[in-house]
Every structure is written in C-alpha cells, then in structure tokens.
Amino acid sequence: MKFFHLSDLHIGLKLINRDLREDQEYILRQITELAVREQPGAVVVAGDLYDKAVPSAEAVEVFDHFIAGLSEKLPDTSVMLISGNHDSGPRVNCFRSVLSRQNVHMIGMPPGSGEEFIEKVSLRDEYGNVNFYLLPFVKPSMVKQIVGTDENGNNLSYDETLRRLIGREEISETERNVLVSHQFYLPAGKNADEVDRMDSEIRTVGNIDAVSADILKKFDYAALGHIHKPMKVGSEFIRYCGTPLACSVSEAGQQKGIIMVEMGEKGDVKTTVLPLEPLRQVRVIRGELEEVLRQACQDYVTVILTDRADLDILDMQDRIRSAFPYLLEIRRENQRKAEYERKAVSERELDPFELCCTFLKDADEEEKKILQDVINTVQEAEQR
C-alpha cells in the first residue's frame, strides 16, 4: 500500500499581503502530477486545508480544482482530508456522507457522542487491511461529553483528552493502522520550547495544546499536520510533513515536499520525501544596497540593508522594487538603530502572555490562569 502524506495547504493565505493564489495552484498541480506518476492508493491531507475558517470564494475554487483534478486523474485513489485548527470543522464536515461515496473522505468533526468513534477508512492490498483513522483537530471542550472532565468538572488537558479519545478505539494489532491527526505532538520527555516553530503557526499560551507522542505507538504510521517545518516526532514513522509551500519568511530556504509512505506486510514501512519546487522561492537577502541589487530575482524577497550611511529613501525603494518585483519588505540594519532594534527584538521574543505578565507584574497563579484562557480564546477567535 502506497499513500501520500501532506498537510497545511493554507489555501487563501497571503504572504505579507502578497496573494499566493498563483503559487498555490502551481504547487497543487505539482502534487497532482506526482500522484499521477506514483499512483498512490490514497492521498492524505492532515488538516489546515484553508488559512481561514471562513475561506474566500477564490480559496474554495482553488481547493475544488485540486480535489476535482485528483478524483478525475486518479479515480481509484482514496482522498482523505481532516480539518485543522485554521479550518471550520462543521464546514469541512458538510456533505461528508455524499463525498465518501465518491472516494473522498472529508472529516471535519471528531466523535460527538458516546456512540460515535474516530472515522475509519479501510483499504485493502495483498497483505490485508490498512486502516486509516481520521481524527480532525480536537480541543478538550469539543469532546468532553465523551472523554469526561476532571474532578472539578473542568476540561481535561489536551494530552489526557487525546489519550482517552484514542484509547476508546479497538485497534487491531494484526492489521496495519495509520492515524491522521492535526495536533501538537511532542516526543516523550521533550520540552515544547525545544521545537522549532514557524512564524505562520498559531501557538497557545504555555503550550497547553502539547500532547505526548507516546500515545501514537500503537499505529504503524502517524500522518501529522500542524507544524509547518518537516519534523520527525521521535520516530521515522511519526512525522510532520510540513507545508507544501512556505507560509512565512521564517520558512525561507526550507525544502518542501510530500512524504510517500509504502507499507508492506505488518511492520514493513518505508518513507520517501518527494521534493516540491515552488513557482517562486521565499528568500532573505542581506547586505549593502549595491550588493543587494546585484542579486535581482523573481522570488519573494525580504531585503535587509546593512548600509551605515544614510540612503535616499525614495530612490532606494524604487531601485529595490525594480530589482525585486515580488518584494515582501525592506528592513534597515545600522548602528544608529541598533539600540532600538535590540529593544524591538526583545519585545517580539515575548509572547502575549509574557508581555501581559510583565505589565501586570503582581498577578498571582489564579490570575495568570485566567489570563492564559483569555489570550488563547482571543487567538482562536482571530482565525474565524
């Protein structure tokens, strides 16, 4: 059984106000071409189909063309998609039963009652069943009727919620099993602050959404979404594939790709990264003005100028924009601004929770807990 693992399409995303529709269509066509070449039995998308919970009509059109193209060119290939934290679960869930009859499984919501379980799609090859468990992004409040609450009636932690939710499933140890999930999983014993996160990712205050990856050991492969940089979570077979296209300047220089998973008999799993080449790279070019201008290109570029002398602002901007038609931003780096920039960087390194605590100074633990809840609620609301 061969299948593609991709995630975090973020269709509709703007990169510092640059519309990425052309770039996203280009990379999605490339994914379709690779699927036609490799003929996988399934294409799995592990969440964040869109960049916003209410996507624009243009974003929906791009997504529709992608899925329609896969279905037309690979009619025997199952397409499996789950919602991520950027998506609206109920919207993704629309027409779920109708689409499943067309071999397209779009799962927007986790189980909603005690009688429901994680959606399972089983495909068969010469070695038997491969069971795909499709688990959309889960917040403890979504499933508390199923997994319960703590002794005080409060929501469980993300870790305990996922542990109980997956623990309800009867997973055959003799068959091959794949989990498709969109959460923040950590290798056992690793601190969340050690994980390299991208600027385009939403982070919770205190990393309260972190889940220990040891709960994934019962699966032969875990196809994960949410982290934008390709990453293994303590194992070759528990992986984030990353975004197919850079979503922020912090991803400049990353090699993007699809993970192709090949499963033989039980215990025989092989992974291969199929590189993706964007229409335009995201680059950071640093140097003095004349040095920068010699690197003119058609990529998305952040220019960081290191000139110590004053520059004619209008002339400088015109020359840079002429050299870089897809310019993202211009930054200055010089001695006179060094103190200001150090202060700005110091402030940027503090997350909203730390900034508020710095301002409040004397907040006790109960007040800090309330503050965390408020900030996380606001961050989630901004995505809707």
Short mmCIF file of C-alpha atoms in Angstrom, two decimals:
data_model
loop_
_atom_site.label_atom_id
_atom_site.label_comp_id
_atom_site.label_asym_id
_atom_site.label_seq_id
_atom_site.Cartn_x
_atom_site.Cartn_y
_atom_site.Cartn_z
CA MET A 1 0.00 0.00 0.00
CA LYS A 2 1.40 3.34 -1.07
CA PHE A 3 -0.01 6.67 0.06
CA PHE A 4 0.89 10.36 0.06
CA HIS A 5 1.09 12.33 3.30
CA LEU A 6 0.69 16.09 3.03
CA SER A 7 -0.82 18.79 5.23
CA ASP A 8 -1.26 22.50 5.94
CA LEU A 9 -2.27 23.67 2.47
CA HIS A 10 -3.47 27.00 3.93
CA ILE A 11 -5.29 27.86 0.74
CA GLY A 12 -6.14 31.56 0.68
CA LEU A 13 -3.03 32.58 2.63
CA LYS A 14 -1.42 35.95 1.96
CA LEU A 15 2.34 36.33 2.48
CA ILE A 16 2.85 39.87 3.85
CA ASN A 17 -0.10 40.98 1.70
CA ARG A 18 1.11 39.08 -1.38
CA ASP A 19 -1.69 36.97 -2.87
CA LEU A 20 -0.37 33.41 -3.22
CA ARG A 21 -3.16 32.02 -5.39
CA GLU A 22 -0.94 31.52 -8.43
CA ASP A 23 1.78 29.90 -6.30
CA GLN A 24 -0.69 27.60 -4.53
CA GLU A 25 -2.31 26.50 -7.78
CA TYR A 26 1.16 25.77 -9.16
CA ILE A 27 2.20 23.60 -6.18
CA LEU A 28 -1.16 21.76 -6.08
CA ARG A 29 -0.79 20.90 -9.80
CA GLN A 30 2.68 19.58 -8.98
CA ILE A 31 1.24 17.39 -6.23
CA THR A 32 -1.35 16.03 -8.66
CA GLU A 33 1.36 15.31 -11.25
CA LEU A 34 3.41 13.41 -8.65
CA ALA A 35 0.31 11.41 -7.70
CA VAL A 36 -0.31 10.52 -11.34
CA ARG A 37 3.32 9.39 -11.62
CA GLU A 38 3.41 7.35 -8.39
CA GLN A 39 -0.21 6.07 -8.39
CA PRO A 40 -0.73 6.01 -4.60
CA GLY A 41 -3.68 4.12 -3.15
CA ALA A 42 -4.53 7.18 -1.05
CA VAL A 43 -3.73 10.88 -0.76
CA VAL A 44 -3.94 12.03 2.86
CA VAL A 45 -4.17 15.72 3.87
CA ALA A 46 -3.66 16.16 7.62
CA GLY A 47 -5.53 19.41 8.23
CA ASP A 48 -5.48 23.17 7.63
CA LEU A 49 -7.00 22.91 4.18
CA TYR A 50 -7.71 26.64 4.28
CA ASP A 51 -5.98 29.53 6.00
CA LYS A 52 -9.24 30.91 7.43
CA ALA A 53 -12.27 29.27 9.00
CA VAL A 54 -14.44 31.17 6.50
CA PRO A 55 -12.41 30.96 3.28
CA SER A 56 -12.92 33.30 0.36
CA ALA A 57 -14.74 32.15 -2.77
CA GLU A 58 -11.38 32.18 -4.58
CA ALA A 59 -9.82 29.88 -1.97
CA VAL A 60 -12.73 27.44 -2.22
CA GLU A 61 -12.34 27.46 -6.01
CA VAL A 62 -8.63 26.59 -5.76
CA PHE A 63 -9.39 23.74 -3.35
CA ASP A 64 -12.24 22.47 -5.54
CA HIS A 65 -10.00 22.35 -8.62
CA PHE A 66 -7.35 20.41 -6.67
CA ILE A 67 -9.74 17.74 -5.37
CA ALA A 68 -11.60 17.51 -8.70
CA GLY A 69 -8.28 17.05 -10.52
CA LEU A 70 -7.16 14.27 -8.19
CA SER A 71 -10.50 12.48 -8.49
CA GLU A 72 -10.56 12.77 -12.27
CA LYS A 73 -6.98 11.64 -12.90
CA LEU A 74 -6.87 9.04 -10.11
CA PRO A 75 -10.41 7.63 -9.85
CA ASP A 76 -9.24 4.58 -7.88
CA THR A 77 -7.27 6.63 -5.33
CA SER A 78 -8.92 7.45 -2.00
CA VAL A 79 -8.63 11.08 -0.96
CA MET A 80 -8.73 11.61 2.83
CA LEU A 81 -8.81 15.02 4.47
CA ILE A 82 -9.33 16.27 8.01
CA SER A 83 -9.90 19.76 9.39
CA GLY A 84 -7.14 21.62 11.22
CA ASN A 85 -7.19 24.43 13.76
CA HIS A 86 -7.44 27.01 10.94
CA ASP A 87 -10.48 25.31 9.40
CA SER A 88 -14.13 25.36 10.37
CA GLY A 89 -14.87 21.75 11.35
CA PRO A 90 -18.62 21.98 10.59
CA ARG A 91 -17.93 23.46 7.13
CA VAL A 92 -15.38 20.76 6.28
CA ASN A 93 -17.89 18.18 7.52
CA CYS A 94 -20.56 19.27 5.00
CA PHE A 95 -21.60 16.55 2.54
CA ARG A 96 -19.36 14.07 4.38
CA SER A 97 -21.56 11.05 3.62
CA VAL A 98 -22.14 12.08 -0.01
CA LEU A 99 -18.45 12.65 -0.71
CA SER A 100 -17.44 9.33 0.86
CA ARG A 101 -19.39 7.56 -1.89
CA GLN A 102 -17.11 9.35 -4.37
CA ASN A 103 -13.99 8.04 -2.60
CA VAL A 104 -13.38 11.46 -0.99
CA HIS A 105 -13.41 11.37 2.81
CA MET A 106 -13.60 14.90 4.31
CA ILE A 107 -13.82 14.70 8.08
CA GLY A 108 -14.36 17.98 9.86
CA MET A 109 -15.54 16.93 13.31
CA PRO A 110 -14.33 14.41 15.92
CA PRO A 111 -16.79 11.98 17.53
CA GLY A 112 -19.70 13.87 19.07
CA SER A 113 -21.32 11.25 21.28
CA GLY A 114 -20.55 8.05 23.12
CA GLU A 115 -21.89 6.01 20.21
CA GLU A 116 -19.52 7.64 17.71
CA PHE A 117 -15.87 6.79 17.11
CA ILE A 118 -12.97 8.17 15.08
CA GLU A 119 -13.78 7.83 11.37
CA LYS A 120 -12.04 4.76 9.98
CA VAL A 121 -11.41 4.14 6.29
CA SER A 122 -10.03 0.69 5.44
CA LEU A 123 -8.19 -0.04 2.20
CA ARG A 124 -7.02 -3.49 1.20
CA ASP A 125 -3.98 -4.88 -0.60
CA GLU A 126 -2.28 -8.26 -0.85
CA TYR A 127 -1.29 -8.13 2.84
CA GLY A 128 -4.77 -7.33 4.14
CA ASN A 129 -6.31 -4.16 5.55
CA VAL A 130 -4.70 -0.78 6.07
CA ASN A 131 -6.93 1.15 8.48
CA PHE A 132 -6.80 4.96 8.32
CA TYR A 133 -8.12 6.68 11.47
CA LEU A 134 -9.10 10.23 10.51
CA LEU A 135 -9.02 12.50 13.57
CA PRO A 136 -9.62 16.23 12.96
CA PHE A 137 -8.20 18.93 15.23
CA VAL A 138 -9.59 18.42 18.74
CA LYS A 139 -10.00 20.83 21.65
CA PRO A 140 -10.95 19.29 25.01
CA SER A 141 -14.23 21.21 25.05
CA MET A 142 -15.33 19.52 21.81
CA VAL A 143 -15.33 16.01 23.23
CA LYS A 144 -15.83 16.41 26.97
CA GLN A 145 -19.14 14.52 26.76
CA ILE A 146 -17.15 11.52 25.55
CA VAL A 147 -13.88 11.70 27.48
CA GLY A 148 -15.23 13.36 30.63
CA THR A 149 -13.83 16.15 32.81
CA ASP A 150 -11.54 16.36 35.83
CA GLU A 151 -12.69 16.02 39.45
CA ASN A 152 -13.70 19.70 39.49
CA GLY A 153 -15.76 19.48 36.31
CA ASN A 154 -13.15 21.31 34.22
CA ASN A 155 -11.99 20.28 30.76
CA LEU A 156 -9.18 17.75 30.67
CA SER A 157 -5.77 18.69 29.29
CA TYR A 158 -5.15 18.22 25.56
CA ASP A 159 -2.85 15.31 26.40
CA GLU A 160 -5.38 13.45 28.54
CA THR A 161 -8.19 14.24 26.08
CA LEU A 162 -6.34 12.69 23.14
CA ARG A 163 -5.17 9.78 25.27
CA ARG A 164 -8.75 8.90 26.23
CA LEU A 165 -10.19 9.56 22.77
CA ILE A 166 -7.70 7.26 21.03
CA GLY A 167 -7.93 4.75 23.88
CA ARG A 168 -11.62 4.16 23.07
CA GLU A 169 -10.73 2.68 19.68
CA GLU A 170 -10.41 -1.06 19.14
CA ILE A 171 -7.23 -1.10 17.08
CA SER A 172 -6.25 -4.45 15.63
CA GLU A 173 -2.66 -5.38 16.43
CA THR A 174 -2.52 -7.76 13.47
CA GLU A 175 -3.57 -5.18 10.86
CA ARG A 176 -1.71 -2.09 9.67
CA ASN A 177 -3.01 1.15 11.16
CA VAL A 178 -2.44 4.78 10.25
CA LEU A 179 -3.51 7.80 12.30
CA VAL A 180 -4.16 11.08 10.50
CA SER A 181 -4.17 13.87 13.09
CA HIS A 182 -3.73 17.63 13.41
CA GLN A 183 -2.32 18.35 16.89
CA PHE A 184 0.90 19.45 18.58
CA TYR A 185 2.62 16.16 19.41
CA LEU A 186 5.90 16.02 21.34
CA PRO A 187 8.43 13.19 21.62
CA ALA A 188 8.24 11.69 25.13
CA GLY A 189 10.35 13.72 27.55
CA LYS A 190 10.86 16.64 25.16
CA ASN A 191 10.01 20.23 26.12
CA ALA A 192 7.65 22.19 23.83
CA ASP A 193 10.07 25.13 23.81
CA GLU A 194 12.68 22.94 22.11
CA VAL A 195 10.52 22.54 18.98
CA ASP A 196 11.39 24.92 16.16
CA ARG A 197 8.11 26.68 15.34
CA MET A 198 7.43 28.89 12.32
CA ASP A 199 6.01 32.44 12.44
CA SER A 200 2.94 31.29 10.48
CA GLU A 201 1.85 28.85 13.21
CA ILE A 202 -0.68 29.64 15.94
CA ARG A 203 0.72 28.86 19.39
CA THR A 204 -1.19 28.55 22.62
CA VAL A 205 -0.06 30.33 25.77
CA GLY A 206 2.01 27.96 27.86
CA ASN A 207 1.88 25.35 25.08
CA ILE A 208 -1.20 23.88 26.74
CA ASP A 209 -2.05 22.04 23.50
CA ALA A 210 1.06 19.82 23.64
CA VAL A 211 0.37 16.07 23.53
CA SER A 212 2.92 13.34 24.27
CA ALA A 213 3.60 11.28 21.16
CA ASP A 214 3.80 8.06 23.15
CA ILE A 215 0.05 7.61 22.58
CA LEU A 216 0.84 7.08 18.87
CA LYS A 217 2.93 3.94 19.34
CA LYS A 218 0.03 1.62 18.55
CA PHE A 219 -0.06 2.97 14.97
CA ASP A 220 2.25 1.77 12.20
CA TYR A 221 2.42 5.34 10.86
CA ALA A 222 1.16 8.70 12.13
CA ALA A 223 0.50 11.26 9.37
CA LEU A 224 0.58 14.54 11.28
CA GLY A 225 -0.31 18.12 10.45
CA HIS A 226 0.02 21.45 12.32
CA ILE A 227 3.79 22.02 12.49
CA HIS A 228 4.95 23.86 9.36
CA LYS A 229 8.52 22.60 9.30
CA PRO A 230 9.11 18.94 8.30
CA MET A 231 9.81 17.04 11.52
CA LYS A 232 10.06 13.52 12.90
CA VAL A 233 8.48 13.06 16.32
CA GLY A 234 10.89 10.61 17.85
CA SER A 235 10.42 8.09 15.05
CA GLU A 236 10.75 7.72 11.30
CA PHE A 237 7.07 6.76 11.26
CA ILE A 238 5.60 9.59 13.35
CA ARG A 239 6.04 12.61 11.14
CA TYR A 240 5.02 16.12 10.26
CA CYS A 241 5.42 16.63 6.53
CA GLY A 242 5.34 20.44 6.83
CA THR A 243 3.66 22.87 4.45
CA PRO A 244 3.94 22.28 0.69
CA LEU A 245 4.66 25.99 0.26
CA ALA A 246 6.41 28.49 2.54
CA CYS A 247 3.80 30.35 4.60
CA SER A 248 6.15 32.87 6.23
CA VAL A 249 9.59 34.41 5.84
CA SER A 250 10.78 32.18 8.71
CA GLU A 251 10.42 29.24 6.29
CA ALA A 252 12.85 30.76 3.76
CA GLY A 253 15.26 28.16 2.42
CA GLN A 254 13.28 25.12 3.62
CA GLN A 255 12.99 22.23 1.18
CA LYS A 256 9.29 21.42 0.96
CA GLY A 257 7.94 18.05 -0.05
CA ILE A 258 5.41 15.25 0.21
CA ILE A 259 6.07 12.13 2.26
CA MET A 260 5.36 8.99 0.24
CA VAL A 261 4.68 6.08 2.58
CA GLU A 262 4.94 2.49 1.36
CA MET A 263 3.57 -0.24 3.61
CA GLY A 264 4.33 -3.89 3.01
CA GLU A 265 3.33 -6.56 5.46
CA LYS A 266 2.82 -5.62 9.12
CA GLY A 267 5.95 -3.87 10.41
CA ASP A 268 7.36 -3.10 6.97
CA VAL A 269 7.10 0.67 6.41
CA LYS A 270 9.22 2.82 4.11
CA THR A 271 9.10 6.61 3.74
CA THR A 272 10.41 8.75 0.88
CA VAL A 273 10.29 12.53 0.61
CA LEU A 274 9.23 13.73 -2.84
CA PRO A 275 10.60 17.29 -3.22
CA LEU A 276 8.30 20.12 -4.31
CA GLU A 277 9.65 23.09 -6.27
CA PRO A 278 7.70 26.35 -5.85
CA LEU A 279 6.94 28.83 -8.58
CA ARG A 280 8.87 31.38 -6.51
CA GLN A 281 11.19 30.80 -3.56
CA VAL A 282 10.98 32.81 -0.33
CA ARG A 283 14.34 34.43 0.30
CA VAL A 284 16.05 36.81 2.74
CA ILE A 285 18.78 38.92 1.12
CA ARG A 286 21.05 40.86 3.45
CA GLY A 287 23.77 43.35 2.57
CA GLU A 288 24.54 46.89 1.48
CA LEU A 289 22.28 48.37 -1.18
CA GLU A 290 24.57 47.85 -4.20
CA GLU A 291 25.38 44.31 -3.11
CA VAL A 292 21.66 43.53 -2.69
CA LEU A 293 20.75 44.96 -6.10
CA ARG A 294 23.22 42.62 -7.81
CA GLN A 295 21.08 39.69 -6.61
CA ALA A 296 17.95 40.78 -8.51
CA CYS A 297 15.46 37.92 -8.95
CA GLN A 298 11.80 36.97 -9.39
CA ASP A 299 11.43 35.37 -5.93
CA TYR A 300 9.58 36.62 -2.87
CA VAL A 301 12.26 38.61 -1.07
CA THR A 302 12.78 40.29 2.28
CA VAL A 303 15.65 42.77 1.94
CA ILE A 304 17.73 43.64 5.00
CA LEU A 305 20.02 46.61 4.31
CA THR A 306 23.22 46.91 6.31
CA ASP A 307 24.40 50.31 4.97
CA ARG A 308 25.78 52.52 7.72
CA ALA A 309 25.37 55.72 5.69
CA ASP A 310 22.03 57.41 5.13
CA LEU A 311 20.28 56.49 1.87
CA ASP A 312 17.89 58.44 -0.34
CA ILE A 313 14.70 56.71 0.79
CA LEU A 314 12.64 57.21 -2.39
CA ASP A 315 15.50 56.28 -4.72
CA MET A 316 16.40 53.26 -2.57
CA GLN A 317 12.85 51.91 -2.59
CA ASP A 318 12.40 52.43 -6.34
CA ARG A 319 15.66 50.65 -7.15
CA ILE A 320 14.89 47.73 -4.84
CA ARG A 321 11.33 47.32 -6.16
CA SER A 322 12.67 47.36 -9.71
CA ALA A 323 15.20 44.61 -8.89
CA PHE A 324 12.67 42.52 -6.94
CA PRO A 325 9.17 42.64 -8.49
CA TYR A 326 7.88 40.31 -5.72
CA LEU A 327 9.43 42.25 -2.85
CA LEU A 328 7.89 41.47 0.53
CA GLU A 329 9.54 44.07 2.77
CA ILE A 330 12.61 46.25 3.34
CA ARG A 331 14.36 46.39 6.70
CA ARG A 332 17.26 48.58 7.84
CA GLU A 333 20.14 47.45 10.00
CA ASN A 334 22.63 50.08 11.15
CA GLN A 335 24.42 51.33 14.23
CA ARG A 336 22.09 54.24 14.96
CA LYS A 337 19.15 51.87 15.12
CA ALA A 338 20.95 49.13 16.99
CA GLU A 339 19.59 50.03 20.43
CA TYR A 340 16.02 50.45 19.12
CA GLU A 341 16.19 47.16 17.19
CA ARG A 342 17.53 45.28 20.24
CA LYS A 343 14.58 46.57 22.22
CA ALA A 344 12.13 45.63 19.43
CA VAL A 345 13.60 42.15 19.10
CA SER A 346 13.44 41.70 22.87
CA GLU A 347 9.75 42.63 22.84
CA ARG A 348 8.99 40.38 19.86
CA GLU A 349 10.54 37.41 21.66
CA LEU A 350 7.96 37.72 24.44
CA ASP A 351 4.66 36.03 23.69
CA PRO A 352 1.39 37.87 24.55
CA PHE A 353 1.13 36.10 27.90
CA GLU A 354 4.65 37.14 28.94
CA LEU A 355 4.03 40.72 27.82
CA CYS A 356 0.84 40.91 29.90
CA CYS A 357 2.58 39.42 32.94
CA THR A 358 5.38 41.98 32.55
CA PHE A 359 2.78 44.74 32.54
CA LEU A 360 0.70 43.35 35.44
CA LYS A 361 3.77 42.35 37.49
CA ASP A 362 1.98 41.15 40.65
CA ALA A 363 -0.52 38.68 39.13
CA ASP A 364 -0.99 35.54 41.22
CA GLU A 365 -1.27 31.99 39.83
CA GLU A 366 -5.09 32.07 39.59
CA GLU A 367 -5.00 35.39 37.72
CA LYS A 368 -2.34 34.04 35.37
CA LYS A 369 -4.52 31.01 34.59
CA ILE A 370 -7.46 33.29 33.74
CA LEU A 371 -5.14 35.40 31.58
CA GLN A 372 -3.96 32.31 29.68
CA ASP A 373 -7.56 31.29 28.95
CA VAL A 374 -8.44 34.79 27.71
CA ILE A 375 -5.42 35.03 25.39
CA ASN A 376 -5.99 31.55 23.93
CA THR A 377 -9.68 32.37 23.33
CA VAL A 378 -8.77 35.62 21.54
CA GLN A 379 -6.17 33.87 19.36
CA GLU A 380 -8.69 31.22 18.34
CA ALA A 381 -11.35 33.87 17.60
CA GLU A 382 -8.95 35.73 15.29
CA GLN A 383 -8.94 32.70 12.96
CA ARG A 384 -12.72 32.78 12.47
#
